[in-house]
Tab-separated table of C-alpha atoms in Angstrom:
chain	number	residue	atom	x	y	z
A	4	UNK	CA	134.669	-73.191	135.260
A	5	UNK	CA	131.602	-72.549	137.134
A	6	UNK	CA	128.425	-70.639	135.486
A	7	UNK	CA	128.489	-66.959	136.137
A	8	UNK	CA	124.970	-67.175	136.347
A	9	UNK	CA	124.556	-70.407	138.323
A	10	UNK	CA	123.268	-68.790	141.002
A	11	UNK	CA	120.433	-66.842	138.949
A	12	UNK	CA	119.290	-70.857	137.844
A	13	UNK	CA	120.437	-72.263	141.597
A	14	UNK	CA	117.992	-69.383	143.178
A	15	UNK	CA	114.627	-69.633	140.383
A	16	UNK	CA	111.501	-71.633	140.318
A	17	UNK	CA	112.163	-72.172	136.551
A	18	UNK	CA	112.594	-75.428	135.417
A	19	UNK	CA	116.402	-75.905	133.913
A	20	UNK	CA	115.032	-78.962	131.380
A	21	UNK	CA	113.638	-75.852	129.633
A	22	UNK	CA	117.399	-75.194	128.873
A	23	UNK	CA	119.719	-72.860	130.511
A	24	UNK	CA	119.332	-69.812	127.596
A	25	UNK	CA	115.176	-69.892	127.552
A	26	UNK	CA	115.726	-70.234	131.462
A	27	UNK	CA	117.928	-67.109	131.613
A	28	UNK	CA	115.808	-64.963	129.617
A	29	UNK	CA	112.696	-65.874	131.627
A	30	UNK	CA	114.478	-64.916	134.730
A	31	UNK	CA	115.625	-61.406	133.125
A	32	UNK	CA	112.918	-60.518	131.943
A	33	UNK	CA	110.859	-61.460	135.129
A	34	UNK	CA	113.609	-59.172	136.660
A	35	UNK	CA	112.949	-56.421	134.715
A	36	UNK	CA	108.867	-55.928	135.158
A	37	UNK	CA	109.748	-56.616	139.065
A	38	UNK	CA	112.004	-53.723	138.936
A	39	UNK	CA	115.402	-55.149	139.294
A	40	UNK	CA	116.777	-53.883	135.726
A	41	UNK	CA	120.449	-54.718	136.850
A	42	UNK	CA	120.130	-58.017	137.547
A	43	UNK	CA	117.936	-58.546	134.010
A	44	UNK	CA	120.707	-56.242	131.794
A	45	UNK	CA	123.542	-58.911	133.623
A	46	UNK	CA	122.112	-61.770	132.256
A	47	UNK	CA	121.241	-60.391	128.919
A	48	UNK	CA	125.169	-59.091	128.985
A	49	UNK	CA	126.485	-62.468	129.695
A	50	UNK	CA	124.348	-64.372	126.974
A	51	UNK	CA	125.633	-61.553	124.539
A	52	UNK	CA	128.896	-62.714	125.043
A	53	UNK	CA	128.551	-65.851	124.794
A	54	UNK	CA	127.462	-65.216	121.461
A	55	UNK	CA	125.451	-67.620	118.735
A	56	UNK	CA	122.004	-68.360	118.961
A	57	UNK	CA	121.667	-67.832	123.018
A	58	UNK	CA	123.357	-64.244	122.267
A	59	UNK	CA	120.933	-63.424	119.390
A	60	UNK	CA	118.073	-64.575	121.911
A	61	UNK	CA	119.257	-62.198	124.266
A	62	UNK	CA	119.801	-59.133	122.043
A	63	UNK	CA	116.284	-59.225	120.918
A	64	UNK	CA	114.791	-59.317	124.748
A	65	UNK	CA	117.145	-56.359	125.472
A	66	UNK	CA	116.167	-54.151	122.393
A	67	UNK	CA	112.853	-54.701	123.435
A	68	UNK	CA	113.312	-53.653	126.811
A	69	UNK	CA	115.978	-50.890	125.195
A	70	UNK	CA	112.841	-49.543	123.750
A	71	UNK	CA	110.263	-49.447	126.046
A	72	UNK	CA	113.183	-47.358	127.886
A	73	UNK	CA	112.968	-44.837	125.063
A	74	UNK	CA	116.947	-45.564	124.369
A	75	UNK	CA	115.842	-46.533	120.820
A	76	UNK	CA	119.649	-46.157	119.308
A	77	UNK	CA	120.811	-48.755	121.594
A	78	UNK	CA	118.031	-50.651	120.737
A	79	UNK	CA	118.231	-50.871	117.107
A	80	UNK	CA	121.914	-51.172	117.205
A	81	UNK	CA	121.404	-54.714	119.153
A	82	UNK	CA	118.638	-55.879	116.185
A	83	UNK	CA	121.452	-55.051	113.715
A	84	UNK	CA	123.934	-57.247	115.259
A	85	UNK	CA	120.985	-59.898	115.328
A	86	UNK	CA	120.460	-59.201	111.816
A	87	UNK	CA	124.442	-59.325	110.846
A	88	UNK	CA	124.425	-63.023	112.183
A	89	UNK	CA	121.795	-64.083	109.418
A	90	UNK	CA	120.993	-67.086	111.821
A	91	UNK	CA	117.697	-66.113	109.842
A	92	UNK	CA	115.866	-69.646	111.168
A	93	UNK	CA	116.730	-69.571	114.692
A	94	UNK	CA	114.255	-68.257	116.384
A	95	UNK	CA	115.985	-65.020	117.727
A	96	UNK	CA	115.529	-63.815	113.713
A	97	UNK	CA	111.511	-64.796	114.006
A	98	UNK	CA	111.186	-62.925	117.432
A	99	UNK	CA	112.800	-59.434	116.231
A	100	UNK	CA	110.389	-59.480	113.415
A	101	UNK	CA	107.552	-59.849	116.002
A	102	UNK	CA	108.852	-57.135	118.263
A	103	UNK	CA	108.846	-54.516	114.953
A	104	UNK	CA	105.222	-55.723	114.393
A	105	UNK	CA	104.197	-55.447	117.865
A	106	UNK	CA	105.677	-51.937	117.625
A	107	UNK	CA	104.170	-51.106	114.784
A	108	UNK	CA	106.947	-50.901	112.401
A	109	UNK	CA	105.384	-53.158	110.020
A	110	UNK	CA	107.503	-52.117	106.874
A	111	UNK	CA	110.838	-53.206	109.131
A	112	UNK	CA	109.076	-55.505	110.280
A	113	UNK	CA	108.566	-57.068	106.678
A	114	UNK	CA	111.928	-56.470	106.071
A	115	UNK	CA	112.890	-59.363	108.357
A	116	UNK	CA	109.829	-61.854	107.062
A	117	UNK	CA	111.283	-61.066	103.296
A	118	UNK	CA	115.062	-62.028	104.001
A	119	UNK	CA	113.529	-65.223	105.562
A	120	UNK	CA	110.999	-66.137	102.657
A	121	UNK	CA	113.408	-65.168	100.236
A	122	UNK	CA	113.945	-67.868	97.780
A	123	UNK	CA	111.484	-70.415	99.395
A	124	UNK	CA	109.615	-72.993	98.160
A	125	UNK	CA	106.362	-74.710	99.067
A	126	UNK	CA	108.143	-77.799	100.214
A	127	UNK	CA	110.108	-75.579	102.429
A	128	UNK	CA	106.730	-74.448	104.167
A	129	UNK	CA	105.304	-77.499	104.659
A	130	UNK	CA	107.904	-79.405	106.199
A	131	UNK	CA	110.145	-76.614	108.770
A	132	UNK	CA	107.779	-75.374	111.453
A	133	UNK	CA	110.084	-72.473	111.963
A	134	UNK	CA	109.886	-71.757	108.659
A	135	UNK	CA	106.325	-71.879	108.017
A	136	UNK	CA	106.000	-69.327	111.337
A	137	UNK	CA	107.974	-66.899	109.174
A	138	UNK	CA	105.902	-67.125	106.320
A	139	UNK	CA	102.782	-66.871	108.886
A	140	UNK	CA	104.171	-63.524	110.235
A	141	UNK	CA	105.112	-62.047	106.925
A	142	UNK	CA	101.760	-63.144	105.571
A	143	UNK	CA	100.366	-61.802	109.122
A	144	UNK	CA	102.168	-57.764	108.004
A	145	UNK	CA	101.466	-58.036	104.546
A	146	UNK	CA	97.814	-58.063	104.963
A	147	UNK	CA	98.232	-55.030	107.876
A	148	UNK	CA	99.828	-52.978	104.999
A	149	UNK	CA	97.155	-54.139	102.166
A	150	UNK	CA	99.603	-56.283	100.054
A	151	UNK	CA	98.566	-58.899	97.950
A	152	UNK	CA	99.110	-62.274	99.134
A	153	UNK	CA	101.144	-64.905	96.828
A	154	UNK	CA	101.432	-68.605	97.223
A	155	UNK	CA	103.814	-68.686	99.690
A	156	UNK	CA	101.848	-66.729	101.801
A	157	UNK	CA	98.623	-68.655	101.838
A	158	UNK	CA	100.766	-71.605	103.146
A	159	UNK	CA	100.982	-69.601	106.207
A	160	UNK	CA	98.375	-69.066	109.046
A	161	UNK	CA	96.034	-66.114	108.614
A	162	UNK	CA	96.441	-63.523	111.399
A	163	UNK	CA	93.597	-61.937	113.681
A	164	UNK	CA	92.979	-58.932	111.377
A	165	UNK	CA	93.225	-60.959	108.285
A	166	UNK	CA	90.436	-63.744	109.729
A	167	UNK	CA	88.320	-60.385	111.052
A	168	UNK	CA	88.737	-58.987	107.403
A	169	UNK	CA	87.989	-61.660	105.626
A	170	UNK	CA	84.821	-62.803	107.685
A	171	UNK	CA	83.580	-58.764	107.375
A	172	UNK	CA	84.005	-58.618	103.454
A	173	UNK	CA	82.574	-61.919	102.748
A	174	UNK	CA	79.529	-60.903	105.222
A	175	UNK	CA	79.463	-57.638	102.845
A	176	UNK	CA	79.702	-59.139	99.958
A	177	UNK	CA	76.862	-61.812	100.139
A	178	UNK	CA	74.486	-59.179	102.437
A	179	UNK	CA	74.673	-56.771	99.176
A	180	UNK	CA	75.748	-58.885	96.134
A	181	UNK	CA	77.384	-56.766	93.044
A	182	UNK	CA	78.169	-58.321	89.786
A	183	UNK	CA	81.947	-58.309	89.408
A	184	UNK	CA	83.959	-59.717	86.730
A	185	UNK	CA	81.238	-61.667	85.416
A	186	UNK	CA	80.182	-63.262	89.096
A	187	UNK	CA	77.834	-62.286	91.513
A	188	UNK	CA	78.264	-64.226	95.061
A	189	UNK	CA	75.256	-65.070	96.696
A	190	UNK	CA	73.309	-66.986	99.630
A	191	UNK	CA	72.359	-70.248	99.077
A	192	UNK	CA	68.370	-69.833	99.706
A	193	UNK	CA	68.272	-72.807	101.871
A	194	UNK	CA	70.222	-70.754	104.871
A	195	UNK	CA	66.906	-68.815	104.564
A	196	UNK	CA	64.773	-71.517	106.138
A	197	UNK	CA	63.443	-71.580	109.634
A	198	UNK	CA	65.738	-74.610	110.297
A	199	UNK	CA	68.745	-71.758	110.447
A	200	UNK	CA	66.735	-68.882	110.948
A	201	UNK	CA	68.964	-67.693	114.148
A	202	UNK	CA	71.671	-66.772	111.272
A	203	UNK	CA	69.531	-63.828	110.055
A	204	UNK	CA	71.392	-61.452	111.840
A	205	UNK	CA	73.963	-62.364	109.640
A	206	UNK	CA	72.684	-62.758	106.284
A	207	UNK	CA	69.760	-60.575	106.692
A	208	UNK	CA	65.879	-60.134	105.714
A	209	UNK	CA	64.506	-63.014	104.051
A	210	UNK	CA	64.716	-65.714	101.147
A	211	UNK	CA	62.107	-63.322	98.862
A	212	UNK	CA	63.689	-59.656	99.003
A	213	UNK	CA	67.104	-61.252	99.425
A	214	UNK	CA	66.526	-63.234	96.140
A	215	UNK	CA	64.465	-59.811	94.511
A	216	UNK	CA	68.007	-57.682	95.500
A	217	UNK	CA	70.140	-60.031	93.668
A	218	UNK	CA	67.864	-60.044	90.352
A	219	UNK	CA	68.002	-56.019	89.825
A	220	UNK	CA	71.462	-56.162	90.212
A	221	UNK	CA	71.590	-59.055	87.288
A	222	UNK	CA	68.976	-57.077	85.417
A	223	UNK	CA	70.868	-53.921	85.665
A	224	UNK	CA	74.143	-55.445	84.598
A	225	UNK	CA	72.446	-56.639	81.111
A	226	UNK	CA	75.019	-59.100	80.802
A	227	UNK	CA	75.663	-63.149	81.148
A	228	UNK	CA	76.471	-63.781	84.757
A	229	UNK	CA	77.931	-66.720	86.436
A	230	UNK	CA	76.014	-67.131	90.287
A	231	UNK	CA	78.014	-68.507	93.151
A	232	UNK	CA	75.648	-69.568	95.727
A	233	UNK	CA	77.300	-69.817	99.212
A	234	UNK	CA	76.034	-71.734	101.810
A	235	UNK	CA	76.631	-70.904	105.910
A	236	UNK	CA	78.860	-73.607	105.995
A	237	UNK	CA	80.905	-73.114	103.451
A	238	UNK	CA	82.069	-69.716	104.377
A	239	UNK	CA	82.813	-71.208	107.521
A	240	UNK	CA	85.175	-73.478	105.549
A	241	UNK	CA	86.390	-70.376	103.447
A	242	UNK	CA	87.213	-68.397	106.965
A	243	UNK	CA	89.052	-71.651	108.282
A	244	UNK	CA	90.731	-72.822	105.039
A	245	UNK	CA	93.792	-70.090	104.752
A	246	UNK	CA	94.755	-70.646	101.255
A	247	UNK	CA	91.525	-69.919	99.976
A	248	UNK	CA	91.030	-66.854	97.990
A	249	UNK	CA	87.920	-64.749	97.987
A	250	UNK	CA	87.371	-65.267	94.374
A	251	UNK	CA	88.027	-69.248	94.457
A	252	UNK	CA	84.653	-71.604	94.343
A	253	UNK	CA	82.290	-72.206	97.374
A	254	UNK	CA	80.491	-75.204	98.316
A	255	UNK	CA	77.678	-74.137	97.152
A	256	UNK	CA	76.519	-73.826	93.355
A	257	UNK	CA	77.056	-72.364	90.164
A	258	UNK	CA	74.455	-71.465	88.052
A	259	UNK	CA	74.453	-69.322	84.748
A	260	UNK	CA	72.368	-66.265	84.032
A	261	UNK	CA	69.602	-66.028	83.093
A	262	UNK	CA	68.792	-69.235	82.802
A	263	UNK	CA	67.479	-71.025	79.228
A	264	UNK	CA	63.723	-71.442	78.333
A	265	UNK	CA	62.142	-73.610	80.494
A	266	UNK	CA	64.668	-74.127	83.172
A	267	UNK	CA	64.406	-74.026	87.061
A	268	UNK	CA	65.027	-70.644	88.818
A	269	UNK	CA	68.512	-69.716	89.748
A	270	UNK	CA	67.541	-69.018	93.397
A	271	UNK	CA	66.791	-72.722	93.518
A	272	UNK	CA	62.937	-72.396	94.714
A	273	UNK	CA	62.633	-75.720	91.917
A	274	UNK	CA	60.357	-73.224	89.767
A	275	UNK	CA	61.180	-71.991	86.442
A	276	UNK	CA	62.622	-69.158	85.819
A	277	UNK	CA	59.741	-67.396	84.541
A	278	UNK	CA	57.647	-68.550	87.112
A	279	UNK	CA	59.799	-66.931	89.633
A	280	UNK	CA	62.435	-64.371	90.022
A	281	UNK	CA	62.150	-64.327	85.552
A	282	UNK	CA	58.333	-63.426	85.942
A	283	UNK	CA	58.265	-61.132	89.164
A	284	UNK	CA	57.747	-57.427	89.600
A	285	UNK	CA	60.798	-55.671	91.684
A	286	UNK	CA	59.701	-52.814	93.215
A	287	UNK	CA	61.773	-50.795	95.106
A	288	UNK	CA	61.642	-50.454	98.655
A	289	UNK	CA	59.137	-47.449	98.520
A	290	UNK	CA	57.262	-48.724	95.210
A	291	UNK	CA	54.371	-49.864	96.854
A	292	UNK	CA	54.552	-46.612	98.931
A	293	UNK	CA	53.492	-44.731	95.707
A	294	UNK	CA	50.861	-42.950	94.555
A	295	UNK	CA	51.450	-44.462	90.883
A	296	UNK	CA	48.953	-44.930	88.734
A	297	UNK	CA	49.445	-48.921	88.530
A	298	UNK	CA	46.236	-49.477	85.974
A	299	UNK	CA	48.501	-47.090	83.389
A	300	UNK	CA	51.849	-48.103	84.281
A	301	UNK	CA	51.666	-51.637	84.686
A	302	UNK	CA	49.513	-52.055	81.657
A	303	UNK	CA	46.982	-53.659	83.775
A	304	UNK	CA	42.886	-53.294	83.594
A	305	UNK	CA	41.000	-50.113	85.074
A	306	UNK	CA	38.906	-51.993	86.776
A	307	UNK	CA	41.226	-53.213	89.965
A	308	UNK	CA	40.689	-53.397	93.358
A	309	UNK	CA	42.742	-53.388	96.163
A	310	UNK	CA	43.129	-55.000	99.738
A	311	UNK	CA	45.876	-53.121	101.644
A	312	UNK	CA	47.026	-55.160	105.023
A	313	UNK	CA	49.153	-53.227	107.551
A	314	UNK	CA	49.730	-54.930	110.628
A	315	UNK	CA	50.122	-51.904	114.187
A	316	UNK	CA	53.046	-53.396	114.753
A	317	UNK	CA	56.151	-53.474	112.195
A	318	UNK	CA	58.365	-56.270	114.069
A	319	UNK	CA	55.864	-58.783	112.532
A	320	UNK	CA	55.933	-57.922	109.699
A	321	UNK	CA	58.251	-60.561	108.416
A	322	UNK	CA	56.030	-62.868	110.788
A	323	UNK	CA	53.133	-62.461	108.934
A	324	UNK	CA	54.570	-62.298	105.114
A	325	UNK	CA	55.889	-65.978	106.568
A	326	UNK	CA	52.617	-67.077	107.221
A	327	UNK	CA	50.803	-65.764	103.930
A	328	UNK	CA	53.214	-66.886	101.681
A	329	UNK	CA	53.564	-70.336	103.793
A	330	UNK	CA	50.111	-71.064	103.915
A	331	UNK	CA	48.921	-74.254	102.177
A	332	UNK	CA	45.774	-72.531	100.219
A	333	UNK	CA	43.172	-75.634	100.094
A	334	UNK	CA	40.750	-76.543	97.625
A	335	UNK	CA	38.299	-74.050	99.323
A	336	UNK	CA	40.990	-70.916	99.487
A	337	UNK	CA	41.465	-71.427	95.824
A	338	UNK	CA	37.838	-71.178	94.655
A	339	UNK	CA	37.230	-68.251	96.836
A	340	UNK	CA	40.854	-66.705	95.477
A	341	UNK	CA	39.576	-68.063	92.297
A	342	UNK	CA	40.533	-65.113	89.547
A	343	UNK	CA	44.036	-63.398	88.998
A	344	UNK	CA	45.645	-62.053	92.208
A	345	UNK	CA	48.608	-60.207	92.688
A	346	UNK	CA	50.547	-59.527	95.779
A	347	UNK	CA	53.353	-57.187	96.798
A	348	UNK	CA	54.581	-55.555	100.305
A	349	UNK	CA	57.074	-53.226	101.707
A	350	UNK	CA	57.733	-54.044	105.451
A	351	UNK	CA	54.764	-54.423	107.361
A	352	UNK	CA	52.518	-53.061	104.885
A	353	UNK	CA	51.131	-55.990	102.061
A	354	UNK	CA	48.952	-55.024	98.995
A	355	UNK	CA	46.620	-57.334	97.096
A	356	UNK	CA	45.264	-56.799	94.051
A	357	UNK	CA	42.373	-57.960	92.187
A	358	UNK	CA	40.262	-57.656	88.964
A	359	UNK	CA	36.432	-57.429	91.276
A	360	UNK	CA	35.659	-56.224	94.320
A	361	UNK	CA	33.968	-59.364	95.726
A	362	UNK	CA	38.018	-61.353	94.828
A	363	UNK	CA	39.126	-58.493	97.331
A	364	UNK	CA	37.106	-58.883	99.637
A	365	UNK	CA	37.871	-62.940	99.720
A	366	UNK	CA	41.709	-61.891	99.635
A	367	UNK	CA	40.715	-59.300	102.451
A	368	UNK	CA	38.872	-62.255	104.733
A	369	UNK	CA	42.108	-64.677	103.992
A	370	UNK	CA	44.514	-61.946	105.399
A	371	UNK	CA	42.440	-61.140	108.744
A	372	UNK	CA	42.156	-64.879	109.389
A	373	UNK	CA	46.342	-64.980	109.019
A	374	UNK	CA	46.971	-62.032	110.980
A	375	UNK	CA	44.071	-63.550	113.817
A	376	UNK	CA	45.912	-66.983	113.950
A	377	UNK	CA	49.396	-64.627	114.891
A	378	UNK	CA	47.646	-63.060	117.215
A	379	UNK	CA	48.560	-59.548	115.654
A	380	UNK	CA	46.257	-56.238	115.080
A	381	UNK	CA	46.041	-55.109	111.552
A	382	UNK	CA	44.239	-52.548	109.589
A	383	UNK	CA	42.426	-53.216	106.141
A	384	UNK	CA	41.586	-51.211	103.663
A	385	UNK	CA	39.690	-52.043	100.404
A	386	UNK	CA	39.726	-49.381	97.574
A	387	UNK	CA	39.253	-49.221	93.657
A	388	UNK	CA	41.651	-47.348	91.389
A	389	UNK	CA	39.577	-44.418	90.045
A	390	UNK	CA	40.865	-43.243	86.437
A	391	UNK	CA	38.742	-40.391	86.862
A	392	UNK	CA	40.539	-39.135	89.849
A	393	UNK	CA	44.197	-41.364	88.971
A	394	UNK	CA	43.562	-42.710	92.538
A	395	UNK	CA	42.720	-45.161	94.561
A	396	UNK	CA	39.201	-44.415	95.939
A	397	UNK	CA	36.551	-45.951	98.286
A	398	UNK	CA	34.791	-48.459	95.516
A	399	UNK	CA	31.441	-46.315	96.179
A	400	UNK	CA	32.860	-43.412	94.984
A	401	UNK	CA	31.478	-43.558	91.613
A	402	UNK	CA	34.016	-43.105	88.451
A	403	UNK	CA	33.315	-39.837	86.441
A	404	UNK	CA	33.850	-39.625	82.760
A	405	UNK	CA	37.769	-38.796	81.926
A	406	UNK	CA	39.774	-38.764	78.596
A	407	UNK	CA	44.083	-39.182	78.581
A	408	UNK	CA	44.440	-35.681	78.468
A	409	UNK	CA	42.972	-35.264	81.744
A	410	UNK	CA	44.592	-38.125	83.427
A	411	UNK	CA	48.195	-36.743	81.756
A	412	UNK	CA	47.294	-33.304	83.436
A	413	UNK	CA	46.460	-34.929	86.663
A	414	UNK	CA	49.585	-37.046	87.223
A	415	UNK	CA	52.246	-33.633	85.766
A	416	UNK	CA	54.910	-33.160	88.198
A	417	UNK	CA	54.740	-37.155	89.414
A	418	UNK	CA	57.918	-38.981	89.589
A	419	UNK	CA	57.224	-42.309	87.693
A	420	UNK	CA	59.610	-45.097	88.572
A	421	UNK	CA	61.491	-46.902	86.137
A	422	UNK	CA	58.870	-49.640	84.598
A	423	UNK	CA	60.972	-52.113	85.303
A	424	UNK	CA	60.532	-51.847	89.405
A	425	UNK	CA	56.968	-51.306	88.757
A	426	UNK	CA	55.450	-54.239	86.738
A	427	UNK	CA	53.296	-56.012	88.806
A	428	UNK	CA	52.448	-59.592	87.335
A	429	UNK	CA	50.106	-61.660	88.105
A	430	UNK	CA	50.008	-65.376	89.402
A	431	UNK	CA	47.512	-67.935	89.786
A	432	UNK	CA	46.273	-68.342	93.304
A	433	UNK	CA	48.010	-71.637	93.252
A	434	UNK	CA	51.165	-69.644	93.176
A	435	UNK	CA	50.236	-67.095	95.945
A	436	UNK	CA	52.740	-69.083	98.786
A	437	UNK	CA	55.661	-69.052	96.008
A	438	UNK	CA	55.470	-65.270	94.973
A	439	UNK	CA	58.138	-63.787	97.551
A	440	UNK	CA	57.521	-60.470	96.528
C-alpha cells in the first residue's frame, strides 16, 4: 500500500534519511508558517493515526499550533492523549513539557518533568541522554519558580536564567560580603592587582577599601568567622560546574577569623594581622569628611598637623592612592618621613597626619612630587588642630588657653562617629605603601 503522504516526501527538499516522521513534521510545520494550514493539519492527522511514538510527535506540533490558534481546548485535549500514552522517554513526552514552558505554564510544565524524574536515580542521569534532558528541563522550571534544587537536578544542565542568576548573586555576594552562617565569601586580593585590573568593573574599587569593607562586617558580627576567598577563576569554574552549590568551597582559601597572635593577615597582604587589617582605622566613607575632633577622639596628641591632598580631578583618584601607596620610599624618603605618620583618604581627597609641622611639610613635598610624576593638578593644604578652637587651623594661628569644659561646649550638637570607624593608628613610614586605608 502506497504512503498517503508519499507525495508530501516525493515533492520536499527534506532529506528522508532524517526519517519519514521528523520529515513529515518538518514539512507541516513549514506548511503552516507559509500559510497552507490544510496541508500541515493532513499530515499531523495521518501521523495521529498511525499512532505510537510518530502519533505522539505529531500531537504535540498540533497543540502547539492548536494554541497559537487560540483553540486551546483542542489543544490540551491532544497533550492529554500524549500524556495517556506514558511513552514518558520518547521524545514527544520531553517536547510537550517544552511547549508548557515556552508558554509559560511552568507549574504544568513541571508536571511533565516530575512524572519523568519520578523514581530516578543518578545512574539513570548519567547514562540516557533523553533522560538527563528531562532532568535538565525540570531543573531548567524549577529554578523559574524558585524551588530548591536536589541531586537529581544538579545532574542536569543549568538553564539561561539559572547561569544569569547565579553569575548576578555570586557578583553580589563577593562585591558586598555579609557574614552568613558563620562564612563570609570574599575576593581573593590577588584579582586586585594590575595584572587583572580590567576585571574591576566587576569586582569593584580596590584591594584596600575592598579588604577595609570586609573587616567591619567581621568586626560587627563579634563572632568566629570562617573566610572563603574566591578567586576570578574559580567563579568561572563555579558558573560552568552545574552541580555546584553556592555554599560549596571555592578555589580559593579558607582562613579563620580573626586570626591568632602573631599570624599573617587574612586578606593575604603576608603581614600580620595586627600590622594590617587587625591594626587599621575604618572610617567610613565620609569619616575623613568630618569635622571631628581627631586629637580627642582618637586619643592622639594635641599637637598634630595635617597635609590634606585633593587632586581637581576625582577619576584619579584611585590613580594616585596607587602610586602613594606603591611607591618604594628609599633610604632618603624615610629620614625625611622620619617620625609617626598616618594616612587616610576618601576618594580623591588623602589626609596625612603628623606629630610637627616640618614632618608635614616633608609628607606635603612627597605628595606634590607623586601627583607631578601623574601629571595631575592637586591642591594642598597644611593646617594644625587647634584645641582652643576644636579645629583645624592655619598653624600661625596661635592656640589660646582652653579647659574641657569649653571644648565640651564647643563640639554640643556634633554627631561623633562610632570610635571604632574613627581610630586612626599610626605606622612607621616603612609601612606607608602597605597601609591601604
Amino acid at each position: 500500500m502506497e504512503d498517503p503522504l508519499a507525495d508530501e516526501l516525493r515533492n520536499h527538499w527534506t532529506d528522508t534519511e532524517l526519517g519519514r516522521t521528523f520529515a513529515l513534521l518538518i514539512i507541516a510545520n513549514e506548511h503552516a508558517a507559509q500559510g497552507r494550514p490544510d496541508r500541515a493539519v493532513a499530515i499531523w492527522q495521518q501521523l495521529i493515526s498511525e499512532g505510537g511514538t510518530a502519533g505522539d510527535s505529531a500531537r504535540v506540533d498540533y497543540a502547539d499550533y492548536l494554541f497559537l490558534a487560540n483553540r486551546e481546548s483542542e489543544a490540551r485535549s491532544h497533550l492529554e492523549a500524549v500524556m495517556t500514552g506514558r511513552r514518558i522517554y520518547a521524545s514527544p513526552w520531553r517536547s510537550a513539557a517544552e511547549m508548557l514552558e515556552r508558554r509559560g505554564e511552568l507549574d504544568d510544565a513541571l508536571l511533565w518533568y516530575e512524572i519523568a524524574a519520578d523514581n530516578m536515580t543518578a545512574e539513570d542521569v548519567t547514562n540516557t541522554y533523553r533522560v538527563r534532558e528531562l532532568v535538565t528541563g525540570r531543573r531548567r522550571v524549577k529554578w523559574r519558580l524558585g524551588l530548591p534544587l536536589d541531586g537529581i537536578d544538579l545532574l542536569g544542565e543549568q538553564g539561561e536564567d539559572e547561569e544569569l542568576d547565579r553569575e548576578a548573586e555570586l557578583h553580589d555576594l563577593l562585591r558586598l560580603p555579609t557574614v552568613s552562617n558563620g562564612r563570609i565569601d570574599v575576593w581573593d586580593r590577588s584579582e586586585f592587582d594590575d595584572a587583572v585590573r580590567w576585571r574591576k568593573y566587576l569586582i569593584g574599587g580596590n584591594a584596600d577599601r575592598y579588604c577595609h569593607m570586609v573587616e567591619r562586617e567581621l568586626r560587627d558580627r563579634k563572632q568566629r568567622v570562617t573566610i572563603a576567598t574566591w578567586t576570578y577563576g574559580g567563579l568561572q569554574d563555579c558558573l560552568r560546574n552545574v552541580r555546584n552549590r553556592h555554599d560549596e568551597l571555592p578555589d580559593g582559601r579558607r582562613v579563620a577569623w580573626p586570626p591568632a597572635r602573631d599570624q599573617p593577615c587574612w586578606c593575604g597582604s603576608g603581614f600580620e594581622y595586627k600590622k594590617c587589617c587587625g591594626g587599621r582605622c575604618l572610617p567610613q566613607s565620609l569619616c575623613p569628611l568630618l569635622r571631628i575632633p581627631v586629637g580627642r577622639v582618637c586619643g592622639m596628641a594635641d599637637e598634630e598637623f595635617r597635609v590634606e591632598v585633593v587632586l581637581s580631578d576625582e577619576g584619579h583618584g584611585l590613580t594616585f592612592w596607587d602610586r602613594f601607596r606603591a611607591l618604594d620610599l628609599d633610604d632618603d624618603a624615610r629620614k625625611r618621613l622620619g617620625s609617626q605618620v598616618t594616612v587616610t583618604r576618601d576618594g580623591n581627597r588623602m589626609l596625612m597626619y603628623t606629630h610637627t609641622l616640618e614632618d608635614a611639610q616633608e609628607a606635603e613635598r612627597t605628595a606634590k612630587e607623586l601627583v607631578a610624576d601623574d601629571h595631575l593638578d592637586a591642591t594642598y593644604t597644611i593646617t594644625r588642630w587647634n584645641p582652643a578652637e576644636q579645629d583645624w587651623t592655619d598653624p600661625s594661628v596661635p592656640v589660646g588657653p582652653h579647659d574641657e569644659a569649653s571644648d565640651e561646649a564647643k563640639n554640643a550638637g556634633m554627631e561623633v562617629p562610632d570610635p571604632r570607624y574613627v581610630v586612626l593608628q599610626a605606622y612607621k613610614p616603612e609601612f606607608l605603601r602597605d597601609l591601604g586605608l
